[in-house]
mmCIF file of C-alpha atoms in Angstrom:
data_model
loop_
_atom_site.group_PDB
_atom_site.id
_atom_site.type_symbol
_atom_site.label_atom_id
_atom_site.label_comp_id
_atom_site.label_asym_id
_atom_site.label_seq_id
_atom_site.Cartn_x
_atom_site.Cartn_y
_atom_site.Cartn_z
ATOM 1 C CA MET A 2 109.927 149.985 10.630
ATOM 2 C CA ILE A 3 111.329 147.181 8.392
ATOM 3 C CA TYR A 4 108.228 145.118 9.004
ATOM 4 C CA ALA A 5 106.301 148.297 7.764
ATOM 5 C CA PHE A 6 108.570 148.057 4.475
ATOM 6 C CA TYR A 7 107.649 144.456 3.941
ATOM 7 C CA ILE A 8 103.936 144.535 4.449
ATOM 8 C CA ALA A 9 104.377 147.719 1.944
ATOM 9 C CA ALA A 10 106.411 146.042 -0.472
ATOM 10 C CA ALA A 11 104.073 142.760 -0.303
ATOM 11 C CA VAL A 12 101.224 145.065 -1.030
ATOM 12 C CA ALA A 13 103.038 146.742 -3.700
ATOM 13 C CA ILE A 14 103.819 143.578 -5.676
ATOM 14 C CA VAL A 15 100.379 141.981 -5.438
ATOM 15 C CA SER A 16 98.467 144.989 -6.306
ATOM 16 C CA THR A 17 100.778 145.324 -9.322
ATOM 17 C CA ALA A 18 100.419 141.518 -10.573
ATOM 18 C CA MET A 19 96.788 142.384 -10.175
ATOM 19 C CA VAL A 20 96.710 144.816 -12.563
ATOM 20 C CA ILE A 21 98.395 143.283 -15.800
ATOM 21 C CA VAL A 22 96.165 140.280 -15.171
ATOM 22 C CA GLN A 23 92.800 142.284 -15.133
ATOM 23 C CA MET A 24 90.248 141.925 -17.855
ATOM 24 C CA ASN A 25 88.517 145.262 -17.096
ATOM 25 C CA ILE A 26 90.344 148.547 -17.099
ATOM 26 C CA VAL A 27 88.807 149.771 -14.324
ATOM 27 C CA HIS A 28 89.479 147.205 -11.702
ATOM 28 C CA ALA A 29 93.130 147.547 -13.178
ATOM 29 C CA LEU A 30 93.053 151.427 -12.393
ATOM 30 C CA LEU A 31 92.040 150.800 -8.912
ATOM 31 C CA TYR A 32 94.741 148.121 -8.317
ATOM 32 C CA LEU A 33 97.468 150.679 -10.167
ATOM 33 C CA ILE A 34 96.206 153.489 -7.858
ATOM 34 C CA LEU A 35 96.788 151.067 -4.796
ATOM 35 C CA SER A 36 100.343 150.241 -6.153
ATOM 36 C CA LEU A 37 101.472 153.516 -6.273
ATOM 37 C CA LEU A 38 100.257 154.377 -2.637
ATOM 38 C CA SER A 39 101.936 151.317 -1.670
ATOM 39 C CA VAL A 40 104.991 152.894 -3.388
ATOM 40 C CA ALA A 41 104.798 156.042 -1.638
ATOM 41 C CA VAL A 42 104.534 154.307 1.870
ATOM 42 C CA ILE A 43 108.079 152.517 0.524
ATOM 43 C CA PHE A 44 109.248 156.063 -0.266
ATOM 44 C CA PHE A 45 107.994 157.396 3.391
ATOM 45 C CA VAL A 46 109.866 154.241 5.226
ATOM 46 C CA VAL A 47 112.972 154.565 3.382
ATOM 47 C CA GLY A 48 113.477 158.170 4.466
ATOM 48 C CA ALA A 49 111.873 160.305 1.269
ATOM 49 C CA PRO A 50 108.666 161.895 2.503
ATOM 50 C CA PHE A 51 108.502 164.613 0.102
ATOM 51 C CA VAL A 52 108.516 162.182 -3.124
ATOM 52 C CA ALA A 53 106.104 160.110 -0.953
ATOM 53 C CA ALA A 54 103.819 163.242 -0.896
ATOM 54 C CA LEU A 55 104.485 163.981 -4.757
ATOM 55 C CA GLU A 56 103.846 160.294 -5.766
ATOM 56 C CA VAL A 57 100.337 160.502 -4.064
ATOM 57 C CA ILE A 58 99.447 163.873 -5.683
ATOM 58 C CA ILE A 59 100.737 163.765 -8.933
ATOM 59 C CA TYR A 60 100.990 160.030 -9.798
ATOM 60 C CA ALA A 61 98.159 158.535 -7.744
ATOM 61 C CA GLY A 62 95.958 162.285 -8.168
ATOM 62 C CA ALA A 63 96.845 163.712 -11.569
ATOM 63 C CA ILE A 64 97.932 161.154 -13.907
ATOM 64 C CA MET A 65 95.461 158.494 -12.740
ATOM 65 C CA ILE A 66 92.670 161.023 -13.295
ATOM 66 C CA LEU A 67 93.948 161.436 -16.845
ATOM 67 C CA PHE A 68 93.252 157.571 -17.289
ATOM 68 C CA VAL A 69 89.770 157.852 -15.710
ATOM 69 C CA PHE A 70 88.785 160.598 -18.249
ATOM 70 C CA VAL A 71 90.271 158.691 -21.304
ATOM 71 C CA ILE A 72 88.179 155.630 -19.701
ATOM 72 C CA MET A 73 85.032 157.897 -19.631
ATOM 73 C CA MET A 74 85.215 159.099 -22.758
ATOM 74 C CA LEU A 75 85.634 155.824 -24.666
ATOM 75 C CA ASN A 76 82.621 154.431 -23.165
ATOM 76 C CA LEU A 77 79.418 155.087 -24.892
ATOM 77 C CA GLY A 78 75.636 155.149 -24.684
ATOM 78 C CA THR A 79 74.303 151.911 -23.278
ATOM 79 C CA GLN A 80 77.566 150.039 -22.663
ATOM 80 C CA SER A 81 78.662 152.799 -20.125
ATOM 81 C CA TYR A 82 75.335 152.482 -18.544
ATOM 82 C CA ARG A 83 76.081 148.707 -17.982
ATOM 83 C CA THR A 84 79.589 149.429 -17.170
ATOM 84 C CA GLU A 85 78.905 151.575 -14.113
ATOM 85 C CA LYS A 86 76.385 149.188 -12.931
ATOM 86 C CA GLY A 87 79.022 146.487 -13.009
ATOM 87 C CA TRP A 88 81.291 149.064 -10.797
ATOM 88 C CA MET A 89 78.881 148.790 -8.009
ATOM 89 C CA ARG A 90 78.937 145.253 -7.434
ATOM 90 C CA VAL A 91 81.268 143.949 -4.145
ATOM 91 C CA TRP A 92 83.334 141.769 -5.715
ATOM 92 C CA THR A 93 84.696 145.010 -7.907
ATOM 93 C CA TRP A 94 86.026 146.924 -4.814
ATOM 94 C CA VAL A 95 86.474 144.423 -2.175
ATOM 95 C CA GLY A 96 90.178 143.279 -3.333
ATOM 96 C CA PRO A 97 91.514 146.793 -3.518
ATOM 97 C CA VAL A 98 89.683 147.787 -0.234
ATOM 98 C CA LEU A 99 91.486 144.779 1.783
ATOM 99 C CA LEU A 100 94.623 145.707 0.172
ATOM 100 C CA ALA A 101 94.141 149.312 1.208
ATOM 101 C CA SER A 102 93.226 148.196 4.780
ATOM 102 C CA VAL A 103 96.439 146.275 4.943
ATOM 103 C CA LEU A 104 98.395 149.441 3.945
ATOM 104 C CA LEU A 105 96.610 151.738 6.226
ATOM 105 C CA ALA A 106 97.303 149.378 9.308
ATOM 106 C CA ASP A 107 100.981 149.435 7.908
ATOM 107 C CA VAL A 108 101.042 153.252 7.665
ATOM 108 C CA VAL A 109 99.476 153.406 11.199
ATOM 109 C CA TYR A 110 101.724 150.642 12.789
ATOM 110 C CA MET A 111 104.750 152.874 11.317
ATOM 111 C CA LEU A 112 103.361 155.895 12.813
ATOM 112 C CA VAL A 113 102.733 154.917 16.556
ATOM 113 C CA SER A 114 105.335 152.206 17.000
ATOM 114 C CA PRO A 115 108.112 153.109 19.162
ATOM 115 C CA ALA A 116 111.678 152.407 17.994
ATOM 116 C CA ARG A 117 113.941 150.115 19.668
ATOM 117 C CA LEU A 118 117.662 151.084 20.342
ATOM 118 C CA PRO A 119 120.233 148.502 20.208
ATOM 119 C CA GLY A 120 120.905 149.031 23.919
ATOM 120 C CA GLY A 121 117.616 148.402 24.896
ATOM 121 C CA GLY A 122 116.195 151.915 25.070
ATOM 122 C CA ARG A 123 113.201 153.329 23.334
ATOM 123 C CA LEU A 124 112.645 156.359 21.068
ATOM 124 C CA PRO A 125 109.358 158.001 21.035
ATOM 125 C CA PRO A 126 107.088 156.919 17.887
ATOM 126 C CA ALA A 127 107.912 158.101 14.397
ATOM 127 C CA PHE A 128 105.363 160.868 14.512
ATOM 128 C CA VAL A 129 107.063 163.110 16.643
ATOM 129 C CA ARG A 130 110.715 162.534 15.949
ATOM 130 C CA PRO A 131 112.667 162.612 12.535
ATOM 131 C CA TYR A 132 113.503 159.219 11.984
ATOM 132 C CA ALA A 133 116.659 157.664 10.416
ATOM 133 C CA MET A 134 117.968 158.885 7.235
ATOM 134 C CA MET A 135 115.435 161.354 6.332
ATOM 135 C CA VAL A 136 116.223 163.774 3.326
ATOM 136 C CA GLY A 137 113.377 166.239 3.956
ATOM 137 C CA PRO A 138 112.069 168.680 1.501
ATOM 138 C CA ARG A 139 114.520 171.381 2.363
ATOM 139 C CA ALA A 140 117.562 169.507 0.947
ATOM 140 C CA VAL A 141 115.803 168.309 -1.961
ATOM 141 C CA GLY A 142 114.671 171.827 -2.748
ATOM 142 C CA VAL A 143 117.993 173.489 -2.258
ATOM 143 C CA THR A 144 119.794 170.454 -4.595
ATOM 144 C CA LEU A 145 116.975 170.871 -7.517
ATOM 145 C CA PHE A 146 117.528 174.745 -7.780
ATOM 146 C CA GLY A 147 121.283 174.340 -7.240
ATOM 147 C CA PRO A 148 123.249 171.838 -9.318
ATOM 148 C CA TYR A 149 120.223 170.717 -10.912
ATOM 149 C CA LEU A 150 118.680 174.071 -12.188
ATOM 150 C CA ILE A 151 119.505 173.002 -15.800
ATOM 151 C CA GLY A 152 117.440 170.000 -15.617
ATOM 152 C CA VAL A 153 114.711 172.108 -14.232
ATOM 153 C CA GLU A 154 114.670 174.140 -17.307
ATOM 154 C CA LEU A 155 115.016 171.237 -19.292
ATOM 155 C CA ALA A 156 111.677 169.524 -17.412
ATOM 156 C CA SER A 157 109.956 172.686 -18.057
ATOM 157 C CA ILE A 158 110.588 172.348 -22.052
ATOM 158 C CA LEU A 159 109.653 168.924 -22.038
ATOM 159 C CA LEU A 160 106.305 169.624 -20.394
ATOM 160 C CA LEU A 161 105.891 172.561 -22.626
ATOM 161 C CA SER A 162 106.209 170.183 -25.719
ATOM 162 C CA GLY A 163 104.276 167.389 -24.347
ATOM 163 C CA LEU A 164 101.392 170.005 -23.720
ATOM 164 C CA ILE A 165 101.588 170.862 -27.183
ATOM 165 C CA GLY A 166 101.695 167.556 -28.595
ATOM 166 C CA ALA A 167 98.661 166.682 -26.630
ATOM 167 C CA LEU A 168 97.156 169.738 -27.924
ATOM 168 C CA HIS A 169 97.974 169.051 -31.573
ATOM 169 C CA LEU A 170 96.799 165.389 -31.409
ATOM 170 C CA GLY A 171 93.683 166.438 -29.658
ATOM 171 C CA ARG A 172 92.358 168.903 -31.949
ATOM 172 C CA ALA A 173 89.402 168.282 -34.396
ATOM 173 C CA VAL A 174 90.891 166.762 -37.305
ATOM 174 C CA ARG A 175 88.949 167.301 -40.712
ATOM 175 C CA PRO A 176 88.244 164.035 -42.198
ATOM 176 C CA GLU A 177 89.910 163.893 -45.295
ATOM 177 C CA SER A 178 93.264 163.975 -43.523
ATOM 178 C CA PHE A 179 92.261 160.269 -41.954
ATOM 179 C CA ILE A 180 94.536 157.766 -43.681
ATOM 180 C CA GLY A 181 92.673 154.497 -42.613
ATOM 181 C CA PRO A 182 89.002 153.598 -42.572
ATOM 182 C CA VAL A 183 86.640 156.108 -41.379
ATOM 183 C CA SER A 184 83.379 156.296 -40.925
ATOM 184 C CA ALA A 185 82.046 158.286 -43.992
ATOM 185 C CA LYS A 186 81.004 161.987 -43.373
ATOM 186 C CA LYS A 187 79.223 164.498 -45.440
ATOM 187 C CA PRO A 188 81.684 167.387 -46.769
ATOM 188 C CA GLY A 189 79.094 170.079 -45.010
ATOM 189 C CA SER A 190 79.717 168.616 -41.692
ATOM 190 C CA SER A 191 83.408 169.237 -41.153
ATOM 191 C CA LYS A 192 82.829 172.762 -40.594
ATOM 192 C CA LYS A 193 81.738 172.314 -37.312
ATOM 193 C CA THR A 194 84.326 170.134 -36.297
ATOM 194 C CA ASP A 195 87.004 172.219 -37.601
ATOM 195 C CA ARG A 196 87.232 174.888 -34.773
ATOM 196 C CA GLY A 197 90.860 176.258 -35.833
ATOM 197 C CA GLU A 198 89.700 177.317 -39.280
ATOM 198 C CA GLY A 199 86.440 178.992 -37.827
ATOM 199 C CA THR A 200 88.219 180.948 -35.648
ATOM 200 C CA VAL A 201 90.355 182.172 -38.522
ATOM 201 C CA LYS A 202 87.662 183.380 -40.580
ATOM 202 C CA LYS A 203 86.290 185.379 -37.986
ATOM 203 C CA MET B 21 113.381 171.918 13.919
ATOM 204 C CA MET B 22 114.550 171.224 10.346
ATOM 205 C CA PRO B 23 117.714 168.914 9.900
ATOM 206 C CA PRO B 24 120.856 170.388 8.470
ATOM 207 C CA ILE B 25 121.396 169.712 4.760
ATOM 208 C CA PRO B 26 124.044 166.515 4.671
ATOM 209 C CA ALA B 27 127.243 167.758 3.541
ATOM 210 C CA ASN B 28 129.247 164.538 3.605
ATOM 211 C CA PRO B 29 128.201 161.349 1.731
ATOM 212 C CA ALA B 30 128.180 159.241 4.782
ATOM 213 C CA PRO B 31 126.368 160.607 7.729
ATOM 214 C CA VAL B 32 126.497 158.914 10.961
ATOM 215 C CA ASN B 33 123.209 157.099 11.451
ATOM 216 C CA PRO B 34 122.413 156.745 15.363
ATOM 217 C CA LEU B 35 119.179 154.430 14.235
ATOM 218 C CA ARG B 36 121.043 151.828 12.204
ATOM 219 C CA MET B 37 118.751 149.064 12.633
ATOM 220 C CA ASP B 38 115.745 151.508 11.480
ATOM 221 C CA MET B 39 117.087 151.363 8.130
ATOM 222 C CA ILE B 40 115.580 149.410 5.245
ATOM 223 C CA PRO B 41 118.242 146.921 3.718
ATOM 224 C CA MET B 42 119.006 148.557 0.125
ATOM 225 C CA ASN B 43 119.360 145.131 -1.469
ATOM 226 C CA TYR B 44 115.634 144.538 -0.640
ATOM 227 C CA ALA B 45 113.971 147.622 -1.899
ATOM 228 C CA LEU B 46 116.254 147.197 -4.964
ATOM 229 C CA ILE B 47 114.728 143.833 -5.371
ATOM 230 C CA VAL B 48 111.054 145.242 -4.893
ATOM 231 C CA ALA B 49 112.122 147.847 -7.865
ATOM 232 C CA TRP B 50 113.101 144.863 -9.799
ATOM 233 C CA VAL B 51 110.072 142.902 -9.613
ATOM 234 C CA LEU B 52 107.787 146.085 -10.311
ATOM 235 C CA PHE B 53 109.940 146.472 -13.611
ATOM 236 C CA VAL B 54 109.823 143.065 -14.583
ATOM 237 C CA ILE B 55 105.802 142.992 -14.122
ATOM 238 C CA GLY B 56 105.837 146.201 -16.140
ATOM 239 C CA VAL B 57 107.769 144.557 -18.743
ATOM 240 C CA ILE B 58 105.454 141.374 -18.908
ATOM 241 C CA GLY B 59 102.414 143.697 -19.156
ATOM 242 C CA VAL B 60 103.549 145.569 -21.965
ATOM 243 C CA LEU B 61 104.484 142.415 -23.552
ATOM 244 C CA ALA B 62 101.526 140.516 -22.754
ATOM 245 C CA ARG B 63 98.987 142.701 -23.142
ATOM 246 C CA ARG B 64 97.576 144.045 -26.287
ATOM 247 C CA ASN B 65 94.946 146.931 -25.296
ATOM 248 C CA LEU B 66 96.445 150.193 -25.696
ATOM 249 C CA LEU B 67 95.551 151.201 -21.901
ATOM 250 C CA PHE B 68 96.964 148.502 -20.345
ATOM 251 C CA ILE B 69 100.253 148.921 -22.104
ATOM 252 C CA LEU B 70 100.308 152.787 -20.997
ATOM 253 C CA MET B 71 99.658 151.477 -17.767
ATOM 254 C CA SER B 72 102.471 148.940 -17.681
ATOM 255 C CA VAL B 73 104.824 151.856 -18.880
ATOM 256 C CA GLU B 74 103.596 153.804 -15.741
ATOM 257 C CA ILE B 75 104.503 150.534 -13.674
ATOM 258 C CA MET B 76 107.991 150.481 -15.161
ATOM 259 C CA LEU B 77 108.498 154.472 -14.919
ATOM 260 C CA ASN B 78 107.522 153.970 -10.971
ATOM 261 C CA ALA B 79 109.612 151.308 -10.484
ATOM 262 C CA SER B 80 112.886 152.984 -11.890
ATOM 263 C CA GLY B 81 111.948 155.941 -9.512
ATOM 264 C CA LEU B 82 111.650 153.705 -6.509
ATOM 265 C CA ALA B 83 115.048 152.365 -7.405
ATOM 266 C CA PHE B 84 116.629 156.036 -7.841
ATOM 267 C CA VAL B 85 114.849 157.202 -4.433
ATOM 268 C CA VAL B 86 116.251 154.041 -2.344
ATOM 269 C CA ALA B 87 120.019 154.417 -3.835
ATOM 270 C CA GLY B 88 119.697 157.968 -2.799
ATOM 271 C CA SER B 89 118.476 157.405 0.529
ATOM 272 C CA ARG B 90 121.390 154.778 1.180
ATOM 273 C CA TRP B 91 123.670 157.658 1.265
ATOM 274 C CA GLY B 92 121.314 160.232 2.728
ATOM 275 C CA GLN B 93 121.534 162.249 -0.137
ATOM 276 C CA PRO B 94 118.495 164.196 -1.957
ATOM 277 C CA ASP B 95 119.868 163.438 -5.604
ATOM 278 C CA GLY B 96 117.636 160.393 -5.825
ATOM 279 C CA GLN B 97 114.873 162.122 -5.153
ATOM 280 C CA ILE B 98 115.420 164.687 -7.781
ATOM 281 C CA MET B 99 115.750 162.039 -10.475
ATOM 282 C CA PHE B 100 112.392 160.888 -9.107
ATOM 283 C CA ILE B 101 110.711 164.198 -9.575
ATOM 284 C CA PHE B 102 112.242 164.391 -13.063
ATOM 285 C CA ILE B 103 110.953 161.120 -14.053
ATOM 286 C CA LEU B 104 107.619 162.291 -12.883
ATOM 287 C CA ALA B 105 107.626 165.116 -15.204
ATOM 288 C CA MET B 106 108.492 163.034 -17.870
ATOM 289 C CA ALA B 107 105.802 160.443 -17.297
ATOM 290 C CA ALA B 108 103.086 163.383 -17.023
ATOM 291 C CA ALA B 109 104.103 164.376 -20.518
ATOM 292 C CA GLU B 110 104.297 161.136 -21.879
ATOM 293 C CA VAL B 111 100.919 160.099 -20.522
ATOM 294 C CA SER B 112 99.238 162.966 -21.859
ATOM 295 C CA VAL B 113 100.750 162.620 -25.211
ATOM 296 C CA GLY B 114 99.961 158.822 -24.936
ATOM 297 C CA LEU B 115 96.376 159.071 -24.015
ATOM 298 C CA ALA B 116 95.773 161.626 -26.863
ATOM 299 C CA LEU B 117 97.359 159.119 -29.306
ATOM 300 C CA VAL B 118 94.985 156.614 -27.505
ATOM 301 C CA LEU B 119 91.890 158.335 -28.011
ATOM 302 C CA LEU B 120 93.090 159.224 -31.734
ATOM 303 C CA ALA B 121 93.500 155.686 -32.255
ATOM 304 C CA TYR B 122 90.191 154.570 -30.804
ATOM 305 C CA HIS B 123 88.640 156.854 -33.425
ATOM 306 C CA ARG B 124 90.525 156.054 -36.004
ATOM 307 C CA PHE B 125 90.772 152.076 -35.883
ATOM 308 C CA GLY B 126 87.651 151.645 -33.863
ATOM 309 C CA GLY B 127 89.077 150.035 -30.859
ATOM 310 C CA LEU B 128 91.897 149.819 -28.425
ATOM 311 C CA ASP B 129 93.672 147.021 -29.917
ATOM 312 C CA ALA B 130 97.237 147.379 -30.448
ATOM 313 C CA ASP B 131 97.489 145.330 -33.239
ATOM 314 C CA ALA B 132 95.177 146.872 -35.379
ATOM 315 C CA ALA B 133 97.680 149.874 -35.802
ATOM 316 C CA ASN B 134 99.627 147.202 -38.217
ATOM 317 C CA ARG B 135 97.646 148.342 -40.955
ATOM 318 C CA MET B 136 99.255 151.761 -40.860
ATOM 319 C CA LYS B 137 100.926 152.947 -44.033
ATOM 320 C CA GLY B 138 103.252 155.674 -44.298
#
């Protein structure tokens, strides 16, 4: 179990360091997903399987998908074709794949290796026994909706304000509301982009 | 069979040698946080800055979970869930701002925003 922790920690540090030295944003995103996965393995090792699952589902799943969407929206025309062609090369994904294989071997080792007791006895492998100091989803749920109920309400307000903020920032803006240098648009073309005004008139 | 909810702060652990030393896991969280800080300070691409902020949030969540699991309490995991909700809200607003800045300044350079007035 302790070696599983060491390997996962090494993968986490190496992949996170690779995130901030990359020049290509997609390579950095691959390494960031790997970093989140290895942190999830650390969560599993220290006895928090619920947040390990949340880390994989929400962080590596949902939040990283947002980044991918934004990168896809920023690439335009022939540049995106060249970028897509560049992603298919071997050196793009060989590093993340190697680190991910190390992480997979780590998880498999952790699950199938029997634990030694101090007296010399052996326990069955980790996937058939509740391991040391595990705090399962039941304890987390009972505490979350017990003493921390006000925090849940505050988190829902925060998520709602984030939703409204993203909606406000991402709406179609009128060209005259720009402050900085804008590409000059004809005044007649703003009708098409302004969706809010169009629905009011109907 | 579900394990009972721990009521006392120091549950007896029969598998003491199975445990991870808290110092090592906290060192890992510290290293990840420092990498995130270096990323925020050194990179000028807005998307890289957002990713470094995500690394820092993740490192603080790791510290919370490790400290919570040291005493077998679920509070650390609950703080991680709150950090997760905060990160989701932050990244949605931040990416909308990145898109807005890209269309306004024509690039992802954070130094291009020093022309903002008012």
